[in-house]
CSV table of C-alpha atoms in Angstrom, one decimal:
chain,number,residue,atom,x,y,z
A,1,UNK,CA,146.3,101.7,69.0
A,2,UNK,CA,148.7,103.0,71.5
A,3,UNK,CA,146.7,102.1,74.5
A,4,UNK,CA,143.3,100.8,75.5
A,5,UNK,CA,141.2,100.9,78.7
A,6,UNK,CA,140.8,97.7,80.5
A,7,UNK,CA,138.7,96.8,83.6
A,8,UNK,CA,140.0,95.9,87.1
A,9,UNK,CA,141.8,99.0,88.4
A,10,UNK,CA,145.0,98.1,90.2
A,11,UNK,CA,144.2,94.4,90.0
A,12,UNK,CA,145.5,94.3,86.3
A,13,UNK,CA,149.0,94.6,87.6
A,14,UNK,CA,150.9,91.3,88.4
A,15,UNK,CA,152.8,90.9,91.6
A,16,UNK,CA,150.4,93.5,93.2
A,17,UNK,CA,148.1,92.9,96.1
A,18,UNK,CA,145.5,95.4,97.3
A,19,UNK,CA,142.6,95.8,99.7
A,20,UNK,CA,140.5,98.2,101.6
A,21,UNK,CA,137.8,98.5,104.3
A,22,UNK,CA,135.9,101.1,106.1
A,23,UNK,CA,134.3,101.6,109.6
A,24,UNK,CA,132.0,104.7,109.5
A,25,UNK,CA,134.0,107.6,108.1
A,26,UNK,CA,137.3,106.0,108.8
A,27,UNK,CA,138.9,103.9,106.1
A,28,UNK,CA,142.2,102.0,105.3
A,29,UNK,CA,143.6,100.9,102.0
A,30,UNK,CA,146.8,98.9,101.5
A,31,UNK,CA,148.6,98.5,98.3
A,32,UNK,CA,151.6,96.0,98.1
A,33,UNK,CA,153.9,95.9,95.3
A,34,UNK,CA,157.2,94.8,96.6
A,35,UNK,CA,160.6,96.2,95.5
A,36,UNK,CA,159.0,98.8,93.3
A,37,UNK,CA,161.1,101.7,91.9
A,38,UNK,CA,159.0,104.7,92.8
A,39,UNK,CA,158.7,108.6,92.9
A,40,UNK,CA,156.0,111.0,93.9
A,41,UNK,CA,154.7,114.5,93.6
A,42,UNK,CA,153.3,116.3,96.7
A,43,UNK,CA,151.4,119.4,97.6
A,44,UNK,CA,153.2,122.7,97.5
A,45,UNK,CA,151.2,124.0,100.5
A,46,UNK,CA,153.6,125.5,103.2
A,47,UNK,CA,151.6,123.6,105.9
A,48,UNK,CA,152.0,119.8,105.1
A,49,UNK,CA,150.6,116.7,106.8
A,50,UNK,CA,152.7,114.3,108.9
A,51,UNK,CA,152.3,111.5,106.2
A,52,UNK,CA,153.7,113.9,103.4
A,53,UNK,CA,156.7,114.6,105.6
A,54,UNK,CA,157.2,110.9,106.3
A,55,UNK,CA,156.6,109.7,102.8
A,56,UNK,CA,159.0,112.2,101.2
A,57,UNK,CA,161.9,110.7,103.1
A,58,UNK,CA,160.7,107.2,102.0
A,59,UNK,CA,160.5,108.2,98.3
A,60,UNK,CA,163.9,109.8,98.3
A,61,UNK,CA,165.4,106.4,98.4
A,62,UNK,CA,163.5,105.4,95.3
A,63,UNK,CA,162.0,102.1,96.6
A,64,UNK,CA,158.4,101.6,97.8
A,65,UNK,CA,157.1,98.0,98.5
A,66,UNK,CA,153.8,99.1,100.2
A,67,UNK,CA,151.5,102.0,100.6
A,68,UNK,CA,149.3,102.5,103.7
A,69,UNK,CA,146.4,105.0,103.3
A,70,UNK,CA,143.7,106.1,105.8
A,71,UNK,CA,140.8,108.3,105.3
A,72,UNK,CA,138.7,110.3,107.9
A,73,UNK,CA,141.6,112.1,109.5
A,74,UNK,CA,144.4,114.1,107.7
A,75,UNK,CA,146.9,113.7,110.4
A,76,UNK,CA,147.8,117.3,109.7
A,77,UNK,CA,148.9,120.1,112.2
A,78,UNK,CA,149.3,117.2,114.7
A,79,UNK,CA,153.0,118.0,115.6
A,80,UNK,CA,155.4,115.3,116.8
A,81,UNK,CA,152.6,113.0,117.6
A,82,UNK,CA,151.6,113.0,114.0
A,83,UNK,CA,154.9,111.6,112.9
A,84,UNK,CA,154.8,109.1,115.7
A,85,UNK,CA,151.5,107.9,114.5
A,86,UNK,CA,152.8,107.5,111.0
A,87,UNK,CA,155.7,105.3,112.5
A,88,UNK,CA,153.2,103.2,114.5
A,89,UNK,CA,151.2,102.5,111.5
A,90,UNK,CA,154.2,101.7,109.3
A,91,UNK,CA,155.5,99.4,112.0
A,92,UNK,CA,152.2,97.6,112.0
A,93,UNK,CA,152.4,97.1,108.2
A,94,UNK,CA,156.1,96.0,108.4
A,95,UNK,CA,155.4,93.4,111.0
A,96,UNK,CA,152.2,91.9,109.5
A,97,UNK,CA,153.4,91.9,105.9
A,98,UNK,CA,157.1,91.4,106.5
A,99,UNK,CA,158.2,94.5,104.5
A,100,UNK,CA,161.1,96.8,105.4
A,101,UNK,CA,159.9,99.9,107.2
A,102,UNK,CA,161.9,102.3,104.9
A,103,UNK,CA,160.0,100.9,102.0
A,104,UNK,CA,156.4,101.7,103.3
A,105,UNK,CA,154.8,104.9,102.1
A,106,UNK,CA,151.9,106.5,104.1
A,107,UNK,CA,149.1,108.9,103.2
A,108,UNK,CA,146.1,110.3,105.0
A,109,UNK,CA,143.0,112.3,104.0
A,110,UNK,CA,140.2,113.8,106.1
A,111,UNK,CA,139.8,116.5,108.8
A,112,UNK,CA,142.8,118.7,109.6
A,113,UNK,CA,143.9,119.5,113.1
A,114,UNK,CA,142.6,116.4,114.9
A,115,UNK,CA,144.6,113.6,116.5
A,116,UNK,CA,144.5,110.4,114.6
A,117,UNK,CA,142.0,107.9,116.1
A,118,UNK,CA,144.6,105.2,116.3
A,119,UNK,CA,142.4,102.6,117.8
A,120,UNK,CA,140.0,102.7,115.1
A,121,UNK,CA,142.6,102.9,112.3
A,122,UNK,CA,144.5,100.1,113.7
A,123,UNK,CA,141.3,98.0,114.0
A,124,UNK,CA,140.4,98.5,110.4
A,125,UNK,CA,144.0,97.9,109.2
A,126,UNK,CA,143.8,94.5,110.7
A,127,UNK,CA,140.6,93.9,108.8
A,128,UNK,CA,142.4,94.9,105.6
A,129,UNK,CA,145.5,92.7,105.7
A,130,UNK,CA,143.8,89.3,105.4
A,131,UNK,CA,141.8,90.7,102.5
A,132,UNK,CA,144.9,91.6,100.3
A,133,UNK,CA,144.4,90.1,96.9
A,134,UNK,CA,144.7,90.7,93.1
A,135,UNK,CA,141.0,90.8,91.9
A,136,UNK,CA,138.9,93.8,90.7
A,137,UNK,CA,137.0,93.7,93.8
A,138,UNK,CA,140.1,94.3,95.8
A,139,UNK,CA,141.1,97.4,93.9
A,140,UNK,CA,137.5,98.9,94.1
A,141,UNK,CA,137.4,98.2,97.8
A,142,UNK,CA,140.6,100.2,98.1
A,143,UNK,CA,139.3,103.0,95.9
A,144,UNK,CA,136.2,103.2,98.2
A,145,UNK,CA,138.3,103.0,101.5
A,146,UNK,CA,140.1,106.3,100.7
A,147,UNK,CA,137.0,108.3,99.9
A,148,UNK,CA,135.8,111.2,102.1
A,149,UNK,CA,133.2,113.4,100.6
A,150,UNK,CA,133.6,111.6,97.3
A,151,UNK,CA,130.4,110.1,96.0
A,152,UNK,CA,132.0,107.5,93.6
A,153,UNK,CA,135.2,105.5,93.7
A,154,UNK,CA,137.9,106.4,91.0
A,155,UNK,CA,140.1,104.0,89.2
A,156,UNK,CA,141.5,103.6,85.7
A,157,UNK,CA,143.6,100.9,84.0
A,158,UNK,CA,145.3,100.8,80.6
A,159,UNK,CA,147.2,98.3,78.5
A,160,UNK,CA,150.0,100.1,76.5
A,161,UNK,CA,151.7,99.1,73.4
A,162,UNK,CA,155.3,100.6,73.4
A,163,UNK,CA,157.0,101.9,70.3
A,164,UNK,CA,158.9,98.6,70.1
A,165,UNK,CA,155.6,96.6,70.1
A,166,UNK,CA,156.0,95.2,73.6
A,167,UNK,CA,153.1,95.8,76.1
A,168,UNK,CA,153.0,97.1,79.6
A,169,UNK,CA,150.0,97.9,81.9
A,170,UNK,CA,149.4,100.9,84.1
A,171,UNK,CA,146.6,101.4,86.6
A,172,UNK,CA,145.6,103.9,89.4
A,173,UNK,CA,143.2,104.8,92.0
A,174,UNK,CA,142.3,108.3,93.1
A,175,UNK,CA,140.4,110.1,95.7
A,176,UNK,CA,139.3,113.8,95.6
A,177,UNK,CA,136.2,115.7,95.7
A,178,UNK,CA,136.7,119.0,97.4
A,179,UNK,CA,139.6,121.2,98.5
A,180,UNK,CA,140.8,120.9,94.9
A,181,UNK,CA,143.1,123.5,93.3
A,182,UNK,CA,146.0,123.9,90.8
A,183,UNK,CA,149.2,122.5,92.5
A,184,UNK,CA,146.9,119.3,93.2
A,185,UNK,CA,144.0,119.4,95.6
A,186,UNK,CA,142.8,117.1,98.4
A,187,UNK,CA,143.7,114.3,96.2
A,188,UNK,CA,145.5,111.1,96.7
A,189,UNK,CA,146.5,109.1,93.6
A,190,UNK,CA,148.4,105.8,93.6
A,191,UNK,CA,149.5,104.5,90.1
A,192,UNK,CA,151.4,101.3,89.5
A,193,UNK,CA,152.9,100.0,86.2
A,194,UNK,CA,154.3,96.6,85.6
A,195,UNK,CA,157.0,98.0,83.3
A,196,UNK,CA,160.7,98.5,84.2
A,197,UNK,CA,161.6,102.1,85.2
A,198,UNK,CA,164.0,103.7,87.6
A,199,UNK,CA,162.9,106.3,90.1
A,200,UNK,CA,164.7,109.3,88.3
A,201,UNK,CA,162.8,108.4,85.1
A,202,UNK,CA,159.6,107.8,87.0
A,203,UNK,CA,160.0,111.3,88.7
A,204,UNK,CA,160.4,113.0,85.3
A,205,UNK,CA,157.5,111.2,83.7
A,206,UNK,CA,155.2,111.7,86.6
A,207,UNK,CA,155.8,115.4,86.9
A,208,UNK,CA,155.0,115.9,83.2
A,209,UNK,CA,151.7,114.0,83.6
A,210,UNK,CA,150.7,115.7,86.8
A,211,UNK,CA,151.2,119.2,85.2
A,212,UNK,CA,148.8,118.3,82.5
A,213,UNK,CA,146.3,116.7,84.7
A,214,UNK,CA,145.9,117.0,88.4
A,215,UNK,CA,147.6,120.5,88.4
A,216,UNK,CA,144.9,121.6,85.8
A,217,UNK,CA,141.7,120.8,87.8
A,218,UNK,CA,139.7,123.0,90.2
A,219,UNK,CA,136.8,122.4,92.3
A,220,UNK,CA,137.1,125.2,94.8
A,221,UNK,CA,140.5,126.8,94.5
A,222,UNK,CA,141.7,125.6,98.0
A,223,UNK,CA,145.0,123.7,98.0
A,224,UNK,CA,145.2,120.8,100.4
A,225,UNK,CA,147.9,119.9,102.8
A,226,UNK,CA,148.0,116.2,102.0
A,227,UNK,CA,148.2,115.9,98.3
A,228,UNK,CA,150.2,112.9,97.1
A,229,UNK,CA,150.4,111.4,93.6
A,230,UNK,CA,152.8,108.2,93.8
A,231,UNK,CA,153.8,106.2,90.8
A,232,UNK,CA,155.3,102.7,91.4
A,233,UNK,CA,157.1,100.5,88.7
A,234,UNK,CA,157.3,96.9,89.9
A,235,UNK,CA,158.8,95.4,86.7
A,236,UNK,CA,156.5,92.3,86.8
A,237,UNK,CA,156.3,92.5,82.9
A,238,UNK,CA,160.1,92.5,82.4
A,239,UNK,CA,159.4,95.2,79.7
A,240,UNK,CA,161.7,98.2,79.9
A,241,UNK,CA,160.0,101.6,79.5
A,242,UNK,CA,163.2,103.4,79.0
A,243,UNK,CA,164.9,103.1,75.7
A,244,UNK,CA,168.3,104.7,74.9
A,245,UNK,CA,167.9,106.8,78.2
A,246,UNK,CA,164.5,108.2,77.0
A,247,UNK,CA,161.0,107.5,78.3
A,248,UNK,CA,158.9,105.6,75.6
A,249,UNK,CA,156.6,108.2,74.3
A,250,UNK,CA,153.7,105.8,74.1
A,251,UNK,CA,154.0,105.1,77.8
A,252,UNK,CA,154.2,108.8,78.5
A,253,UNK,CA,151.0,109.5,76.5
A,254,UNK,CA,149.3,106.7,78.3
A,255,UNK,CA,150.2,107.9,81.7
A,256,UNK,CA,149.1,111.4,80.8
A,257,UNK,CA,145.7,110.0,79.6
A,258,UNK,CA,145.4,108.0,82.7
A,259,UNK,CA,146.1,111.0,85.0
A,260,UNK,CA,143.7,113.3,83.0
A,261,UNK,CA,141.0,110.4,83.2
A,262,UNK,CA,141.3,110.3,87.0
A,263,UNK,CA,141.6,114.1,87.2
A,264,UNK,CA,138.3,114.6,85.2
A,265,UNK,CA,136.5,112.0,87.4
A,266,UNK,CA,137.5,114.1,90.5
A,267,UNK,CA,135.9,117.4,89.1
A,268,UNK,CA,132.9,115.4,87.9
A,269,UNK,CA,132.5,114.3,91.6
A,270,UNK,CA,133.3,117.7,93.0
A,271,UNK,CA,131.5,118.6,96.1
A,272,UNK,CA,128.0,119.7,95.2
A,273,UNK,CA,129.0,119.7,91.5
A,274,UNK,CA,126.1,119.5,88.9
A,275,UNK,CA,128.1,120.5,85.9
A,276,UNK,CA,131.6,120.0,84.5
A,277,UNK,CA,133.5,122.8,82.8
A,278,UNK,CA,136.4,122.3,80.2
A,279,UNK,CA,138.4,125.4,79.5
A,280,UNK,CA,140.7,125.3,76.4
A,281,UNK,CA,142.9,128.2,75.8
A,282,UNK,CA,144.7,128.6,72.5
A,283,UNK,CA,147.0,131.2,71.1
A,284,UNK,CA,148.9,132.0,74.2
A,285,UNK,CA,152.5,133.3,74.2
A,286,UNK,CA,153.8,130.3,76.0
A,287,UNK,CA,152.5,127.2,77.8
A,288,UNK,CA,152.8,128.8,81.2
A,289,UNK,CA,150.3,131.6,80.1
A,290,UNK,CA,148.0,129.2,78.5
A,291,UNK,CA,147.8,127.3,81.7
A,292,UNK,CA,147.3,130.4,83.8
A,293,UNK,CA,144.4,131.6,81.7
A,294,UNK,CA,142.7,128.1,81.5
A,295,UNK,CA,143.0,127.6,85.2
A,296,UNK,CA,141.7,131.1,85.9
A,297,UNK,CA,138.5,130.5,84.0
A,298,UNK,CA,137.7,127.2,85.9
A,299,UNK,CA,138.7,128.8,89.2
A,300,UNK,CA,136.5,132.0,89.0
A,301,UNK,CA,133.8,131.7,91.6
A,302,UNK,CA,131.7,134.2,89.5
A,303,UNK,CA,131.9,132.1,86.4
A,304,UNK,CA,131.4,128.9,88.4
A,305,UNK,CA,128.3,130.4,89.7
A,306,UNK,CA,127.1,131.4,86.4
A,307,UNK,CA,127.7,127.9,85.0
A,308,UNK,CA,125.5,126.6,88.0
A,309,UNK,CA,122.7,129.0,86.9
A,310,UNK,CA,123.0,128.3,83.3
A,311,UNK,CA,123.9,132.0,82.5
A,312,UNK,CA,126.2,132.5,79.6
A,313,UNK,CA,127.8,135.5,81.2
A,314,UNK,CA,131.0,135.7,79.2
A,315,UNK,CA,131.9,138.9,80.8
A,316,UNK,CA,133.1,136.7,83.8
A,317,UNK,CA,135.3,134.7,81.3
A,318,UNK,CA,136.9,138.0,80.0
A,319,UNK,CA,137.5,139.1,83.6
A,320,UNK,CA,139.1,135.8,84.7
A,321,UNK,CA,141.6,135.7,81.9
A,322,UNK,CA,142.3,139.4,82.2
A,323,UNK,CA,143.6,138.9,85.8
A,324,UNK,CA,145.2,135.5,85.2
A,325,UNK,CA,148.7,136.9,84.3
A,326,UNK,CA,148.4,135.8,80.7
A,327,UNK,CA,148.8,138.4,77.9
A,328,UNK,CA,145.4,139.2,76.6
A,329,UNK,CA,143.9,142.1,74.5
A,330,UNK,CA,140.3,143.1,74.3
A,331,UNK,CA,140.6,143.7,70.5
A,332,UNK,CA,142.1,140.3,69.6
A,333,UNK,CA,140.5,137.7,72.0
A,334,UNK,CA,137.9,135.2,70.7
A,335,UNK,CA,135.6,133.5,73.3
A,336,UNK,CA,133.2,130.6,72.4
A,337,UNK,CA,130.9,128.4,74.5
A,338,UNK,CA,130.4,124.8,73.3
A,339,UNK,CA,129.1,121.3,73.9
A,340,UNK,CA,129.3,118.0,71.9
A,341,UNK,CA,126.5,119.3,69.6
A,342,UNK,CA,127.2,123.1,69.2
A,343,UNK,CA,130.0,125.6,69.2
A,344,UNK,CA,129.1,129.4,69.3
A,345,UNK,CA,131.3,132.4,69.2
A,346,UNK,CA,130.4,135.0,72.0
A,347,UNK,CA,133.3,137.3,71.1
A,348,UNK,CA,135.3,137.0,67.9
A,349,UNK,CA,138.6,139.0,67.8
A,350,UNK,CA,137.2,141.5,70.0
A,351,UNK,CA,133.9,141.9,68.3
A,352,UNK,CA,130.9,141.0,70.4
A,353,UNK,CA,128.5,138.6,68.8
A,354,UNK,CA,126.3,137.5,71.7
A,355,UNK,CA,124.1,140.2,73.0
A,356,UNK,CA,120.4,140.6,73.8
A,357,UNK,CA,118.3,139.3,70.8
A,358,UNK,CA,121.0,137.5,68.9
A,359,UNK,CA,120.9,133.9,67.9
A,360,UNK,CA,124.4,133.5,69.3
A,361,UNK,CA,123.2,134.3,72.9
A,362,UNK,CA,120.2,132.0,72.5
A,363,UNK,CA,122.4,129.1,71.4
A,364,UNK,CA,124.8,129.9,74.2
A,365,UNK,CA,121.9,129.8,76.8
A,366,UNK,CA,120.8,126.4,75.5
A,367,UNK,CA,124.4,125.0,75.9
A,368,UNK,CA,124.7,126.4,79.4
A,369,UNK,CA,121.7,124.3,80.5
A,370,UNK,CA,123.6,121.0,79.8
A,371,UNK,CA,125.9,119.1,82.2
A,372,UNK,CA,129.2,119.6,80.3
A,373,UNK,CA,130.2,123.2,79.3
A,374,UNK,CA,133.2,123.8,77.1
A,375,UNK,CA,134.9,127.1,77.0
A,376,UNK,CA,137.2,127.9,74.0
A,377,UNK,CA,139.3,130.9,74.1
A,378,UNK,CA,141.8,132.1,71.6
A,379,UNK,CA,144.1,134.8,72.9
A,380,UNK,CA,145.7,135.3,69.4
A,381,UNK,CA,149.0,136.0,71.0
A,382,UNK,CA,151.1,133.0,70.1
A,383,UNK,CA,151.0,129.3,69.5
A,384,UNK,CA,150.7,127.6,73.0
A,385,UNK,CA,147.6,126.0,74.3
A,386,UNK,CA,146.3,124.3,77.5
A,387,UNK,CA,143.2,122.7,79.0
A,388,UNK,CA,141.9,123.0,82.5
A,389,UNK,CA,138.8,121.2,84.1
A,390,UNK,CA,136.5,122.3,86.8
A,391,UNK,CA,132.9,122.3,88.0
A,392,UNK,CA,130.1,124.7,88.9
A,393,UNK,CA,129.8,126.3,92.3
A,394,UNK,CA,126.5,125.2,93.7
A,395,UNK,CA,124.4,125.6,96.9
A,396,UNK,CA,125.3,122.1,97.9
A,397,UNK,CA,129.0,122.8,98.0
A,398,UNK,CA,128.4,125.5,100.6
A,399,UNK,CA,126.2,123.1,102.6
A,400,UNK,CA,128.7,120.3,102.5
A,401,UNK,CA,131.5,122.4,103.8
A,402,UNK,CA,129.5,124.3,106.3
A,403,UNK,CA,128.7,121.1,108.0
A,404,UNK,CA,132.1,119.3,107.3
A,405,UNK,CA,133.2,118.7,110.9
A,406,UNK,CA,129.8,118.8,112.5
């Protein structure tokens, strides 16, 4: 077995301390993994939060020893004061934990366009520092501290057997529930491995994993200003993940699994979500077109609404892939709806099989009642495939976001 899931979240990593605390809607989490090589992927939104600007500069040097995260306020569209607040919080961490300021990353999540409540954030931070530890409850506390509209904390840990038989561990925590779109969403993800890996290889490995996971999920189609996915390698195991200049394929597979695991937890916890959608696209001309089509399905407000209502309206799937930018033809496309127990073709190579009075439509209706809906599409245009994940669009999503700042 290449890897196995283990309990404990970030606490499974040696030479790492983590903690979190919350006061009302404001939370603070701190992760300490000294002298770690690191890299990160950030939002592609043109409007970016102050902590994204700050952390990009930190990550450029390739070393991160601590991460400070606050929830409840995004520290975005806050001008020069936003950067000053980042600097003040980093100074606070540096003094208390004796860590160089240029090795401290910072992230924020919450309401955009409001000044940081520095008195509250600072107060909670001082509650967190004495709690830093390496137990499962420490990791869980941090995962809870960074939640906003999330209903559940999200963490995952793996033990990985590399191709040479040596073992490393990898673990992460994530937050995200709304404002989730391709190119990452209002998501913060912090991943640490005890393997040895330099920042340039971390960057390469992480981008591949993010493109298959966090960039393939959609809750509402809105792209956030604060997205950050940071991967740190603290080398505590002494095991090198790089062999002959290449990333160990077992590690890469495990990292992708971990990121997909966390990403799927995000869509399952999507704001107001009652159902999860998995869209598999096969037979695309290339991987880019496969991803376009898959993401288009889980992004479509019409199809997401149909899923919420249990309506197998496959016309909305056809429409979504038709405007996705992928090459698709009405006379060659195959569309199926499935769950773990059944798989029914609605359209097979352009021929409609599910219409009023057919057993195909009746089976599809039963599938749509469930909590997990799988859409399988074969474009029959090539050999590439991709998977995207999303959730339905419910009344509760509108209610949550109509009242978000009130």
